[in-house]
Amino acid sequence: KAYTCHYNADLGFSIVGYEGDGVDGHEIPHFLGKVPELSIFKKRNAVAGWIAKSSLLAFGDYLEFNGTAAIQNTANLSTIFSDTTLELATNTSYNNSTDSYINYNFTSIPNVCKIGTYIGTGAAGNYVDCGFKAAWVLIKNLTSTQQWHMYDASRGDNKELYANLSNAEGTTTRIDFVDDGFVCIDTSTGVNGLNDQYIFMAYAEGT
């Protein structure tokens, strides 16, 4: 099937436009040279939700990028990640025959970008190591229903937006940007609930 791809392996990011074929094992390339750790899919020619997949999670696990649901699992959304391709199953959200899709892929690059997971402590001071001073952070609770929390240094780390909502900017201070990553100073389930698991993506200051 025809596809187009724009990519920058040095920044760990690629964009793939492709056509589904409805066949289990349909492969699309990502050109990152290493396994993507976050892949986001959207059907372009029909109404459908945004699907987020990660090689850091279990086989068949997925998140709704436009929703608040905790991690879900379905067999026909199972994705095999390799350093060259994504191998798709048959779910219509990302591989229906003749439908067109857009796919965004991210992978960790030292001093540029970090995708990872952490466990909430329910106490202020939960440090998340990125290996660089973070200037943009996206966080999603995998355990319970929560928004996709988004922070950046340009607006200040006390300013909060939700990637999945149209809400105006909030002013709750939940994280601090520090030299080697960020610190969760809030105790809410949005970013730091006790024993909750989170996935995050961070980009470094200066990138």
mmCIF file of C-alpha atoms in Angstrom:
data_model
loop_
_atom_site.group_PDB
_atom_site.id
_atom_site.type_symbol
_atom_site.label_atom_id
_atom_site.label_comp_id
_atom_site.label_asym_id
_atom_site.label_seq_id
_atom_site.Cartn_x
_atom_site.Cartn_y
_atom_site.Cartn_z
ATOM 1 C CA LYS A 1 0.000 0.000 0.000
ATOM 2 C CA ALA A 2 1.144 3.526 -0.779
ATOM 3 C CA TYR A 3 2.502 5.654 2.066
ATOM 4 C CA THR A 4 4.382 8.914 2.633
ATOM 5 C CA CYS A 5 6.806 9.643 5.465
ATOM 6 C CA HIS A 6 8.544 12.711 6.859
ATOM 7 C CA TYR A 7 11.044 12.010 9.602
ATOM 8 C CA ASN A 8 13.941 13.290 11.661
ATOM 9 C CA ALA A 9 15.728 10.408 13.367
ATOM 10 C CA ASP A 10 17.997 12.834 15.253
ATOM 11 C CA LEU A 11 14.929 14.230 17.010
ATOM 12 C CA GLY A 12 13.194 10.855 17.290
ATOM 13 C CA PHE A 13 10.049 11.868 15.395
ATOM 14 C CA SER A 14 8.318 10.724 12.212
ATOM 15 C CA ILE A 15 4.992 11.297 10.466
ATOM 16 C CA VAL A 16 3.553 8.566 8.250
ATOM 17 C CA GLY A 17 0.532 8.852 5.980
ATOM 18 C CA TYR A 18 -0.688 5.447 4.839
ATOM 19 C CA GLU A 19 -3.593 3.409 3.481
ATOM 20 C CA GLY A 20 -4.969 0.484 5.454
ATOM 21 C CA ASP A 21 -5.443 -2.973 3.943
ATOM 22 C CA GLY A 22 -7.462 -4.737 6.675
ATOM 23 C CA VAL A 23 -4.912 -7.579 6.798
ATOM 24 C CA ASP A 24 -3.294 -8.730 10.039
ATOM 25 C CA GLY A 25 0.448 -8.000 9.885
ATOM 26 C CA HIS A 26 0.252 -4.913 7.643
ATOM 27 C CA GLU A 27 3.639 -3.198 7.961
ATOM 28 C CA ILE A 28 4.335 0.521 7.716
ATOM 29 C CA PRO A 29 7.840 2.005 8.013
ATOM 30 C CA HIS A 30 8.756 4.751 10.465
ATOM 31 C CA PHE A 31 12.432 5.519 9.542
ATOM 32 C CA LEU A 32 13.543 6.228 13.116
ATOM 33 C CA GLY A 33 16.189 3.508 13.219
ATOM 34 C CA LYS A 34 15.031 2.384 16.658
ATOM 35 C CA VAL A 35 11.785 1.135 18.190
ATOM 36 C CA PRO A 36 9.129 3.857 18.615
ATOM 37 C CA GLU A 37 7.986 4.226 22.215
ATOM 38 C CA LEU A 38 4.837 6.202 21.439
ATOM 39 C CA SER A 39 2.776 5.913 18.251
ATOM 40 C CA ILE A 40 -0.427 7.870 17.676
ATOM 41 C CA PHE A 41 -2.932 6.995 14.933
ATOM 42 C CA LYS A 42 -5.914 8.840 13.407
ATOM 43 C CA LYS A 43 -8.249 7.820 10.610
ATOM 44 C CA ARG A 44 -8.487 10.703 8.130
ATOM 45 C CA ASN A 45 -11.464 9.940 5.904
ATOM 46 C CA ALA A 46 -14.096 9.035 8.507
ATOM 47 C CA VAL A 47 -15.106 9.803 12.080
ATOM 48 C CA ALA A 48 -12.895 7.836 14.490
ATOM 49 C CA GLY A 49 -11.020 8.400 17.733
ATOM 50 C CA TRP A 50 -7.293 8.912 18.205
ATOM 51 C CA ILE A 51 -5.437 5.733 19.235
ATOM 52 C CA ALA A 52 -2.153 5.842 21.181
ATOM 53 C CA LYS A 53 0.097 2.772 21.331
ATOM 54 C CA SER A 54 3.409 2.228 23.099
ATOM 55 C CA SER A 55 6.126 -0.406 22.953
ATOM 56 C CA LEU A 56 6.564 0.218 26.693
ATOM 57 C CA LEU A 57 3.158 -1.328 27.379
ATOM 58 C CA ALA A 58 1.779 -4.850 27.084
ATOM 59 C CA PHE A 59 0.828 -6.414 23.749
ATOM 60 C CA GLY A 60 -2.627 -5.129 22.749
ATOM 61 C CA ASP A 61 -2.615 -2.226 25.218
ATOM 62 C CA TYR A 62 -3.778 1.147 23.940
ATOM 63 C CA LEU A 63 -4.962 4.570 25.079
ATOM 64 C CA GLU A 64 -7.535 6.977 23.674
ATOM 65 C CA PHE A 65 -5.618 10.152 22.858
ATOM 66 C CA ASN A 66 -8.872 12.112 22.626
ATOM 67 C CA GLY A 67 -10.283 10.572 25.820
ATOM 68 C CA THR A 68 -9.591 10.039 29.503
ATOM 69 C CA ALA A 69 -9.910 6.250 29.822
ATOM 70 C CA ALA A 70 -7.249 4.220 31.582
ATOM 71 C CA ILE A 71 -5.225 1.731 29.577
ATOM 72 C CA GLN A 72 -7.327 -0.755 27.595
ATOM 73 C CA ASN A 73 -6.464 -3.953 25.773
ATOM 74 C CA THR A 74 -7.860 -5.552 22.641
ATOM 75 C CA ALA A 75 -6.304 -8.280 20.501
ATOM 76 C CA ASN A 76 -7.004 -6.675 17.125
ATOM 77 C CA LEU A 77 -5.107 -3.536 18.174
ATOM 78 C CA SER A 78 -1.957 -5.515 18.920
ATOM 79 C CA THR A 79 1.066 -3.864 17.327
ATOM 80 C CA ILE A 80 4.526 -5.312 16.787
ATOM 81 C CA PHE A 81 7.164 -2.589 17.093
ATOM 82 C CA SER A 82 10.574 -2.957 15.455
ATOM 83 C CA ASP A 83 13.394 -0.558 14.640
ATOM 84 C CA THR A 84 12.141 -0.289 11.045
ATOM 85 C CA THR A 85 8.359 -0.875 10.981
ATOM 86 C CA LEU A 86 5.074 -1.008 12.844
ATOM 87 C CA GLU A 87 3.181 -4.247 12.194
ATOM 88 C CA LEU A 88 -0.546 -3.588 12.502
ATOM 89 C CA ALA A 89 -3.464 -5.877 13.305
ATOM 90 C CA THR A 90 -6.984 -5.534 11.864
ATOM 91 C CA ASN A 91 -8.703 -2.955 14.061
ATOM 92 C CA THR A 92 -10.464 -0.379 11.890
ATOM 93 C CA SER A 93 -9.084 2.461 14.019
ATOM 94 C CA TYR A 94 -5.715 2.023 12.309
ATOM 95 C CA ASN A 95 -5.965 -0.571 9.531
ATOM 96 C CA ASN A 96 -9.278 -0.727 7.692
ATOM 97 C CA SER A 97 -9.092 -1.615 4.005
ATOM 98 C CA THR A 98 -8.793 1.469 1.738
ATOM 99 C CA ASP A 99 -9.123 3.951 4.616
ATOM 100 C CA SER A 100 -6.439 6.635 4.961
ATOM 101 C CA TYR A 101 -4.553 7.277 8.198
ATOM 102 C CA ILE A 102 -1.976 9.561 9.754
ATOM 103 C CA ASN A 103 0.556 8.175 12.240
ATOM 104 C CA TYR A 104 2.948 10.082 14.536
ATOM 105 C CA ASN A 105 5.915 8.188 16.030
ATOM 106 C CA PHE A 106 8.233 9.203 18.870
ATOM 107 C CA THR A 107 11.288 7.541 20.413
ATOM 108 C CA SER A 108 13.747 8.557 23.135
ATOM 109 C CA ILE A 109 16.923 10.364 22.046
ATOM 110 C CA PRO A 110 19.544 11.291 24.686
ATOM 111 C CA ASN A 111 19.448 15.014 25.544
ATOM 112 C CA VAL A 112 16.494 15.548 23.224
ATOM 113 C CA CYS A 113 13.438 13.469 24.084
ATOM 114 C CA LYS A 114 12.412 10.899 26.671
ATOM 115 C CA ILE A 115 9.382 8.599 26.644
ATOM 116 C CA GLY A 116 8.963 6.501 29.761
ATOM 117 C CA THR A 117 6.791 5.380 32.646
ATOM 118 C CA TYR A 118 6.803 6.076 36.366
ATOM 119 C CA ILE A 119 4.824 5.149 39.476
ATOM 120 C CA GLY A 120 2.979 7.779 41.478
ATOM 121 C CA THR A 121 3.846 8.218 45.144
ATOM 122 C CA GLY A 122 0.886 10.296 46.303
ATOM 123 C CA ALA A 123 3.428 12.625 47.919
ATOM 124 C CA ALA A 124 5.122 15.798 46.737
ATOM 125 C CA GLY A 125 8.667 15.349 45.408
ATOM 126 C CA ASN A 126 8.246 12.410 43.026
ATOM 127 C CA TYR A 127 11.297 12.841 40.761
ATOM 128 C CA VAL A 128 11.185 11.614 37.146
ATOM 129 C CA ASP A 129 14.589 11.305 35.493
ATOM 130 C CA CYS A 130 14.827 12.354 31.841
ATOM 131 C CA GLY A 131 18.584 12.883 31.583
ATOM 132 C CA PHE A 132 18.013 16.544 30.668
ATOM 133 C CA LYS A 133 16.129 19.598 31.879
ATOM 134 C CA ALA A 134 12.619 19.148 30.548
ATOM 135 C CA ALA A 135 10.876 22.078 28.864
ATOM 136 C CA TRP A 136 7.745 20.272 27.585
ATOM 137 C CA VAL A 137 5.999 17.348 29.257
ATOM 138 C CA LEU A 138 2.928 15.250 28.427
ATOM 139 C CA ILE A 139 1.593 12.890 31.141
ATOM 140 C CA LYS A 140 -1.223 10.298 31.140
ATOM 141 C CA ASN A 141 -2.398 8.108 34.012
ATOM 142 C CA LEU A 142 -2.505 4.475 32.841
ATOM 143 C CA THR A 143 -4.307 3.195 35.924
ATOM 144 C CA SER A 144 -7.361 5.416 36.188
ATOM 145 C CA THR A 145 -9.512 7.835 34.218
ATOM 146 C CA GLN A 146 -7.602 11.117 33.812
ATOM 147 C CA GLN A 147 -6.825 13.814 31.255
ATOM 148 C CA TRP A 148 -3.672 14.052 29.128
ATOM 149 C CA HIS A 149 -1.800 16.716 31.140
ATOM 150 C CA MET A 150 0.528 19.016 29.216
ATOM 151 C CA TYR A 151 3.105 21.499 30.543
ATOM 152 C CA ASP A 152 5.823 23.690 29.023
ATOM 153 C CA ALA A 153 8.470 26.119 30.207
ATOM 154 C CA SER A 154 7.393 28.874 27.824
ATOM 155 C CA ARG A 155 4.101 29.356 29.651
ATOM 156 C CA GLY A 156 5.584 28.371 33.022
ATOM 157 C CA ASP A 157 5.307 25.053 34.805
ATOM 158 C CA ASN A 158 2.322 26.304 36.809
ATOM 159 C CA LYS A 159 0.240 26.502 33.623
ATOM 160 C CA GLU A 160 -1.693 23.404 32.554
ATOM 161 C CA LEU A 161 -3.442 22.356 29.359
ATOM 162 C CA TYR A 162 -5.231 19.117 28.519
ATOM 163 C CA ALA A 163 -4.298 17.634 25.145
ATOM 164 C CA ASN A 164 -7.686 15.875 24.907
ATOM 165 C CA LEU A 165 -9.910 18.845 25.798
ATOM 166 C CA SER A 166 -10.750 22.342 24.585
ATOM 167 C CA ASN A 167 -10.605 23.806 28.110
ATOM 168 C CA ALA A 168 -8.892 27.122 28.745
ATOM 169 C CA GLU A 169 -5.525 27.062 30.481
ATOM 170 C CA GLY A 170 -5.469 26.039 34.127
ATOM 171 C CA THR A 171 -3.109 27.406 36.776
ATOM 172 C CA THR A 172 -2.604 24.461 39.116
ATOM 173 C CA THR A 173 1.078 23.806 39.885
ATOM 174 C CA ARG A 174 1.638 20.065 39.476
ATOM 175 C CA ILE A 175 5.255 19.737 38.297
ATOM 176 C CA ASP A 176 8.574 21.563 38.487
ATOM 177 C CA PHE A 177 11.151 21.466 35.678
ATOM 178 C CA VAL A 178 14.567 20.535 37.118
ATOM 179 C CA ASP A 179 18.062 19.962 35.707
ATOM 180 C CA ASP A 180 17.656 16.233 34.962
ATOM 181 C CA GLY A 181 13.919 15.963 34.326
ATOM 182 C CA PHE A 182 10.860 17.036 36.297
ATOM 183 C CA VAL A 183 9.397 16.633 39.770
ATOM 184 C CA CYS A 184 5.744 15.946 40.544
ATOM 185 C CA ILE A 185 4.943 18.310 43.410
ATOM 186 C CA ASP A 186 1.205 17.647 43.273
ATOM 187 C CA THR A 187 -0.441 14.595 44.870
ATOM 188 C CA SER A 188 -3.455 14.319 42.583
ATOM 189 C CA THR A 189 -4.200 11.262 40.444
ATOM 190 C CA GLY A 190 -3.649 13.369 37.326
ATOM 191 C CA VAL A 191 0.135 13.171 37.666
ATOM 192 C CA ASN A 192 1.072 11.497 40.966
ATOM 193 C CA GLY A 193 -1.596 9.242 42.477
ATOM 194 C CA LEU A 194 -0.368 6.684 45.001
ATOM 195 C CA ASN A 195 0.778 3.507 43.175
ATOM 196 C CA ASP A 196 -0.771 4.651 39.877
ATOM 197 C CA GLN A 197 1.272 4.044 36.725
ATOM 198 C CA TYR A 198 1.931 6.865 34.247
ATOM 199 C CA ILE A 199 3.354 7.251 30.770
ATOM 200 C CA PHE A 200 5.100 10.491 29.862
ATOM 201 C CA MET A 201 6.870 12.190 26.989
ATOM 202 C CA ALA A 202 9.339 15.018 27.625
ATOM 203 C CA TYR A 203 11.413 17.263 25.379
ATOM 204 C CA ALA A 204 14.574 19.008 26.493
ATOM 205 C CA GLU A 205 15.154 22.701 26.963
ATOM 206 C CA GLY A 206 16.808 24.132 23.861
ATOM 207 C CA THR A 207 15.457 21.602 21.377
#
